Coordinates of C-alpha atoms in Angstrom, one line a residue:
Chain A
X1 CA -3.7 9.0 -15.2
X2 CA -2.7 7.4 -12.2
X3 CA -4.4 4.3 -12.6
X4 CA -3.6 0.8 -12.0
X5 CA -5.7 -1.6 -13.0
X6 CA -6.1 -5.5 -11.8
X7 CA -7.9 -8.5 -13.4
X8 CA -9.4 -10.5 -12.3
X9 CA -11.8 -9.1 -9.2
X10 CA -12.9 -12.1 -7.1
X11 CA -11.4 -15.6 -8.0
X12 CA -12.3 -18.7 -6.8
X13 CA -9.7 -21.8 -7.0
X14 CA -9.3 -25.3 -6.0
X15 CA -6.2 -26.4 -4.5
X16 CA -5.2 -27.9 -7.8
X17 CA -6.2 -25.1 -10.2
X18 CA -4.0 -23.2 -12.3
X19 CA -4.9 -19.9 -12.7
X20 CA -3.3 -15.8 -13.3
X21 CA -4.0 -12.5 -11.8
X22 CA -3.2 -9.7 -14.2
X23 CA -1.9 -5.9 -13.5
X24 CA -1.1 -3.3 -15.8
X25 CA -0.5 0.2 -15.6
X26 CA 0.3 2.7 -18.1
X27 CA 2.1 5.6 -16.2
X28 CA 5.4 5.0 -17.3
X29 CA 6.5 3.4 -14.0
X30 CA 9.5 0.7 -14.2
X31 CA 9.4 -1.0 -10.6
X32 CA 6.1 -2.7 -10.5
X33 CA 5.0 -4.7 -7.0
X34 CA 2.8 -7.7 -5.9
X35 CA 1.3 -7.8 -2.3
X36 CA -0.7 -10.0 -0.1
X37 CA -3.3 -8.8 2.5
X38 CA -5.3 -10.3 5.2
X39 CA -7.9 -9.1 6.3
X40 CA -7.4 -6.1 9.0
X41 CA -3.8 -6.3 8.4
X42 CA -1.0 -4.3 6.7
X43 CA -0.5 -5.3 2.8
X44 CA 2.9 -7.8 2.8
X45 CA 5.4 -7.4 0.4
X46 CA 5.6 -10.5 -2.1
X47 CA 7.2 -9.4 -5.4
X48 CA 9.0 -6.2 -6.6
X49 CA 10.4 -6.2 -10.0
X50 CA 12.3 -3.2 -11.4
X51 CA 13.1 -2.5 -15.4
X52 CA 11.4 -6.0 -15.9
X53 CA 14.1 -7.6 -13.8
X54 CA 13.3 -9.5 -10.3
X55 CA 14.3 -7.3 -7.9
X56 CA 13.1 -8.8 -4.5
X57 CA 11.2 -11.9 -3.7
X58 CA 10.6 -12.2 -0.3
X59 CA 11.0 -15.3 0.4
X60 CA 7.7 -16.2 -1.0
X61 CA 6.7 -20.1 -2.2
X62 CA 7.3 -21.4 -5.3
X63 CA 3.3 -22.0 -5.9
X64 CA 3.2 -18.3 -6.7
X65 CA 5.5 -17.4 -9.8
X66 CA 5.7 -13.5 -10.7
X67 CA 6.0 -12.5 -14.3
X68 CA 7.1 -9.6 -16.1
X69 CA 6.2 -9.4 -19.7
X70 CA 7.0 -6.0 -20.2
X71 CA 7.4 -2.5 -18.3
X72 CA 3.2 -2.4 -18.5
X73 CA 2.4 -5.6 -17.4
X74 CA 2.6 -7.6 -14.2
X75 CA 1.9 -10.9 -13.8
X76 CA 1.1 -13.3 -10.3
X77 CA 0.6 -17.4 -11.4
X78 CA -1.1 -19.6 -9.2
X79 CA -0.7 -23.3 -8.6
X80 CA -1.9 -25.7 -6.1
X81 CA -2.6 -22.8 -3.7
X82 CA -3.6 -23.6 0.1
X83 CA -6.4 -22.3 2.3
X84 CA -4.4 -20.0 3.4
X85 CA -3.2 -18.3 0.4
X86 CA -6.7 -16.8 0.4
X87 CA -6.5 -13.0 0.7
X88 CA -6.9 -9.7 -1.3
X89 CA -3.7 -9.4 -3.9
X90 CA -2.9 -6.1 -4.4
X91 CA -0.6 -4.8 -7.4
X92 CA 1.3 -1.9 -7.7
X93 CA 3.9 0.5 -9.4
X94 CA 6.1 3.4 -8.7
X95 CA 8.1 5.7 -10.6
X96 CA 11.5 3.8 -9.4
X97 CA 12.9 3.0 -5.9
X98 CA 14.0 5.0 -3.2
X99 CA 11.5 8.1 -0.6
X100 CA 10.0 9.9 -3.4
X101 CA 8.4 7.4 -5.0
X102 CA 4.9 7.1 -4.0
X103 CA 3.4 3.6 -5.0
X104 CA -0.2 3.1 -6.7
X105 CA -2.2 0.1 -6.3
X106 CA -5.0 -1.5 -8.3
X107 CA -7.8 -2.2 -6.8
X108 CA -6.8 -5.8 -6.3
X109 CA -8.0 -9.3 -6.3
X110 CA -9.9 -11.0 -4.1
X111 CA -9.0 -15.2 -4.0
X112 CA -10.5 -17.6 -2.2
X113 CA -9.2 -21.0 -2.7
X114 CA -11.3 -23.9 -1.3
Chain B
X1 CA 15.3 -1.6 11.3
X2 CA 12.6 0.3 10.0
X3 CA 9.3 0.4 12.0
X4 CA 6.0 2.5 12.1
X5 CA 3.3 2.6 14.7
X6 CA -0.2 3.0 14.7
X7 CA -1.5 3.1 18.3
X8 CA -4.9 3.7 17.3
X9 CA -7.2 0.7 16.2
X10 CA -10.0 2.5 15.7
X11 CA -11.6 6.1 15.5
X12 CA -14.7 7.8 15.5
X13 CA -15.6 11.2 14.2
X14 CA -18.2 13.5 13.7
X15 CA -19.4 14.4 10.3
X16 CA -17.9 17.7 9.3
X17 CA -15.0 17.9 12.6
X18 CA -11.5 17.7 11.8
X19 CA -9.4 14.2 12.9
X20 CA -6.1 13.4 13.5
X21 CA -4.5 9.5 12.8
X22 CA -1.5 9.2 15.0
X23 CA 1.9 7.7 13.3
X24 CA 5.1 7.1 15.0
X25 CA 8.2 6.0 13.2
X26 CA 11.5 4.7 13.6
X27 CA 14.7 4.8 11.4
X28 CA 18.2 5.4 11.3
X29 CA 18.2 6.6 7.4
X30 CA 18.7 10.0 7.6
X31 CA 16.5 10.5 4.1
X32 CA 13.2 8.6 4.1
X33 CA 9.5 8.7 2.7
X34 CA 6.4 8.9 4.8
X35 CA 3.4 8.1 3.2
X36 CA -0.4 7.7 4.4
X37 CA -2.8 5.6 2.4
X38 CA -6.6 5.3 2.5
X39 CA -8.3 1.8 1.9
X40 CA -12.2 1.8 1.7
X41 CA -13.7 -1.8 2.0
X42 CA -13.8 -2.3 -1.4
X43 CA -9.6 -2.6 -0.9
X44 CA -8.1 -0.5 -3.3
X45 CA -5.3 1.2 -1.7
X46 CA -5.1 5.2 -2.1
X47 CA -2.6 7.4 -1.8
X48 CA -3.1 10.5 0.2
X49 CA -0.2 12.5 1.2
X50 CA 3.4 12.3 1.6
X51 CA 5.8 13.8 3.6
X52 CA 10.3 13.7 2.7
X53 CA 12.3 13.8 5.9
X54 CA 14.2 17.2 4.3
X55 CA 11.4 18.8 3.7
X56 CA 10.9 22.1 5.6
X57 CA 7.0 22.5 5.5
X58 CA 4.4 20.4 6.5
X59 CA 2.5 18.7 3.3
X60 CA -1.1 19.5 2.6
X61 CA -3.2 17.6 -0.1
X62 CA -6.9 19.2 0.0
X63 CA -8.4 18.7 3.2
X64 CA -5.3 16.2 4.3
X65 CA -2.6 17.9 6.1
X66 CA 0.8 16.1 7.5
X67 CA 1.4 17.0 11.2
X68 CA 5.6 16.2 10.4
X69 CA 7.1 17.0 14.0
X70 CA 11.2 15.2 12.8
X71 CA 12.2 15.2 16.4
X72 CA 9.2 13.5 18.4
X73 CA 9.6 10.6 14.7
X74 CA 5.6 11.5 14.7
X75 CA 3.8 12.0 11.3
X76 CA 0.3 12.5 11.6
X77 CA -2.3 12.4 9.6
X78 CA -4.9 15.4 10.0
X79 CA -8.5 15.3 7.9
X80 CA -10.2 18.8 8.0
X81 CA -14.7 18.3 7.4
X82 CA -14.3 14.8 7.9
X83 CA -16.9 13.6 5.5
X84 CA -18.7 10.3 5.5
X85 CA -16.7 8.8 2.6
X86 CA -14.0 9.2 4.9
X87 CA -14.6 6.3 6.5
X88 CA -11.7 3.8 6.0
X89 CA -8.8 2.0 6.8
X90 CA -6.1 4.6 6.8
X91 CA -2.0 3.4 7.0
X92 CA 1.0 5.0 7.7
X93 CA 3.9 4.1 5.5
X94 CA 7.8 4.6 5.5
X95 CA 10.4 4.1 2.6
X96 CA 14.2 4.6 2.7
X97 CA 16.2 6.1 0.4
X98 CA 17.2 3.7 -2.6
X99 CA 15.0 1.1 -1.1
X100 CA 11.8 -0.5 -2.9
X101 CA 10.4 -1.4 0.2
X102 CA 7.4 0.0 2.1
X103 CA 6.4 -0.8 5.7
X104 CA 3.4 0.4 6.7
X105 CA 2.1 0.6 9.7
X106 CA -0.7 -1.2 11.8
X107 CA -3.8 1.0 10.0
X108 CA -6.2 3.2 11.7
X109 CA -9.7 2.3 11.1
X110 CA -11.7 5.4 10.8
X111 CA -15.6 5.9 11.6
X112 CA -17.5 8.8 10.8
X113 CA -20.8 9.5 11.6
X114 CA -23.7 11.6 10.6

């Protein structure tokens, strides 16, 4: 099973909403990964935490707080988002760091925030 | 500094012919990843194929081969009976050894018609 999956699908926020996007995968994988994408553009790096530990943030603003929970789960929280924030959120995992380790991605979530 | 390039923005193929996604990359890690994802436009991110920089033989997933040429820093992407689910956003990706990053590449959009 090689699946990751992503909840929820399409959200819609207002700049002053609190809200959560959920990952979890169940392949045994300990370095799990948030992304950002534009449309027609590469994903961008946002998150990577290995073994439940922050591993990188890059550089990203505090109105988007990662979460770890445990080795499964992967959460993204949302506050007082911009415009611009909209974009497709794409989780992933991989078996650990380093050439080998292929990444799988959920299917993502689609914000919007007006 | 790690790079990849995708020179092609956009390419069309006949149902059924064979197609090949250019990717150029640049690194000074001698052991490195290369990776080639497919995205339909419902944005999940596939992987495809991937390629190590020791390995000997060119990788081969179904009707996806890796055209690995180590010299020329080329790894292309080659579909056999292109098919019309085929049509996507493909991207080229690199990691380093030890490293949790990815960079990927530009993407390819690919267009295939009946």
């Amino acid at each position: 099973d090689t699946e990751v999956t992503q909840t929820p699908k399409h959200l819609v926020m207002g700049m002053t909403n609190k809200k959560s996007l959920k990952c979890e995968q169940h392949m045994g994988h300990r370095a799990m990964y948030w992304y950002k994408q534009k449309a027609k553009k590469p994903p961008e790096l946002m998150f990577v935490y290995s073994y439940e530990k922050l591993s990188i943030n890059e550089s990203v603003p505090s109105r988007f707080s990662p979460e770890c929970p445990n080795s499964s789960l992967l959460n993204l929280h949302l506050h007082a988002l911009q415009p611009e924030d909209s974009a497709l959120y794409l989780c992933a995992s991989s078996q650990g760091r380093g050439g080998r380790s292929e990444q799988y991605f959920g299917p993502g979530t689609r914000l919007t925030v007006t | 500094a790690q790079k990849i390039t995708q020179t092609q923005p956009g390419m069309f193929v006949q149902e059924k012919e064979a197609v090949t996604l250019d990717c150029t990359y640049d690194t000074s890690d001698q052991s490195y990843g290369l990776f080639w994802y497919k995205q339909p436009s419902s944005g999940e991110m596939i992987f495809l194929i991937y390629q190590g920089s020791y390995d000997e033989q060119n990788a081969t997933e179904g009707r996806y081969s890796l055209n690995f040429q180590k010299a020329r820093k080329s790894a292309n992407l080659v579909i056999s009976a292109s098919q019309l689910g085929d049509s996507a956003m493909y991207f080229c990706a690199m990691r380093g050894a030890g490293g949790f990053k990815t960079i990927f590449g530009a993407g390819t959009r690919l267009f295939v018609k009946a």
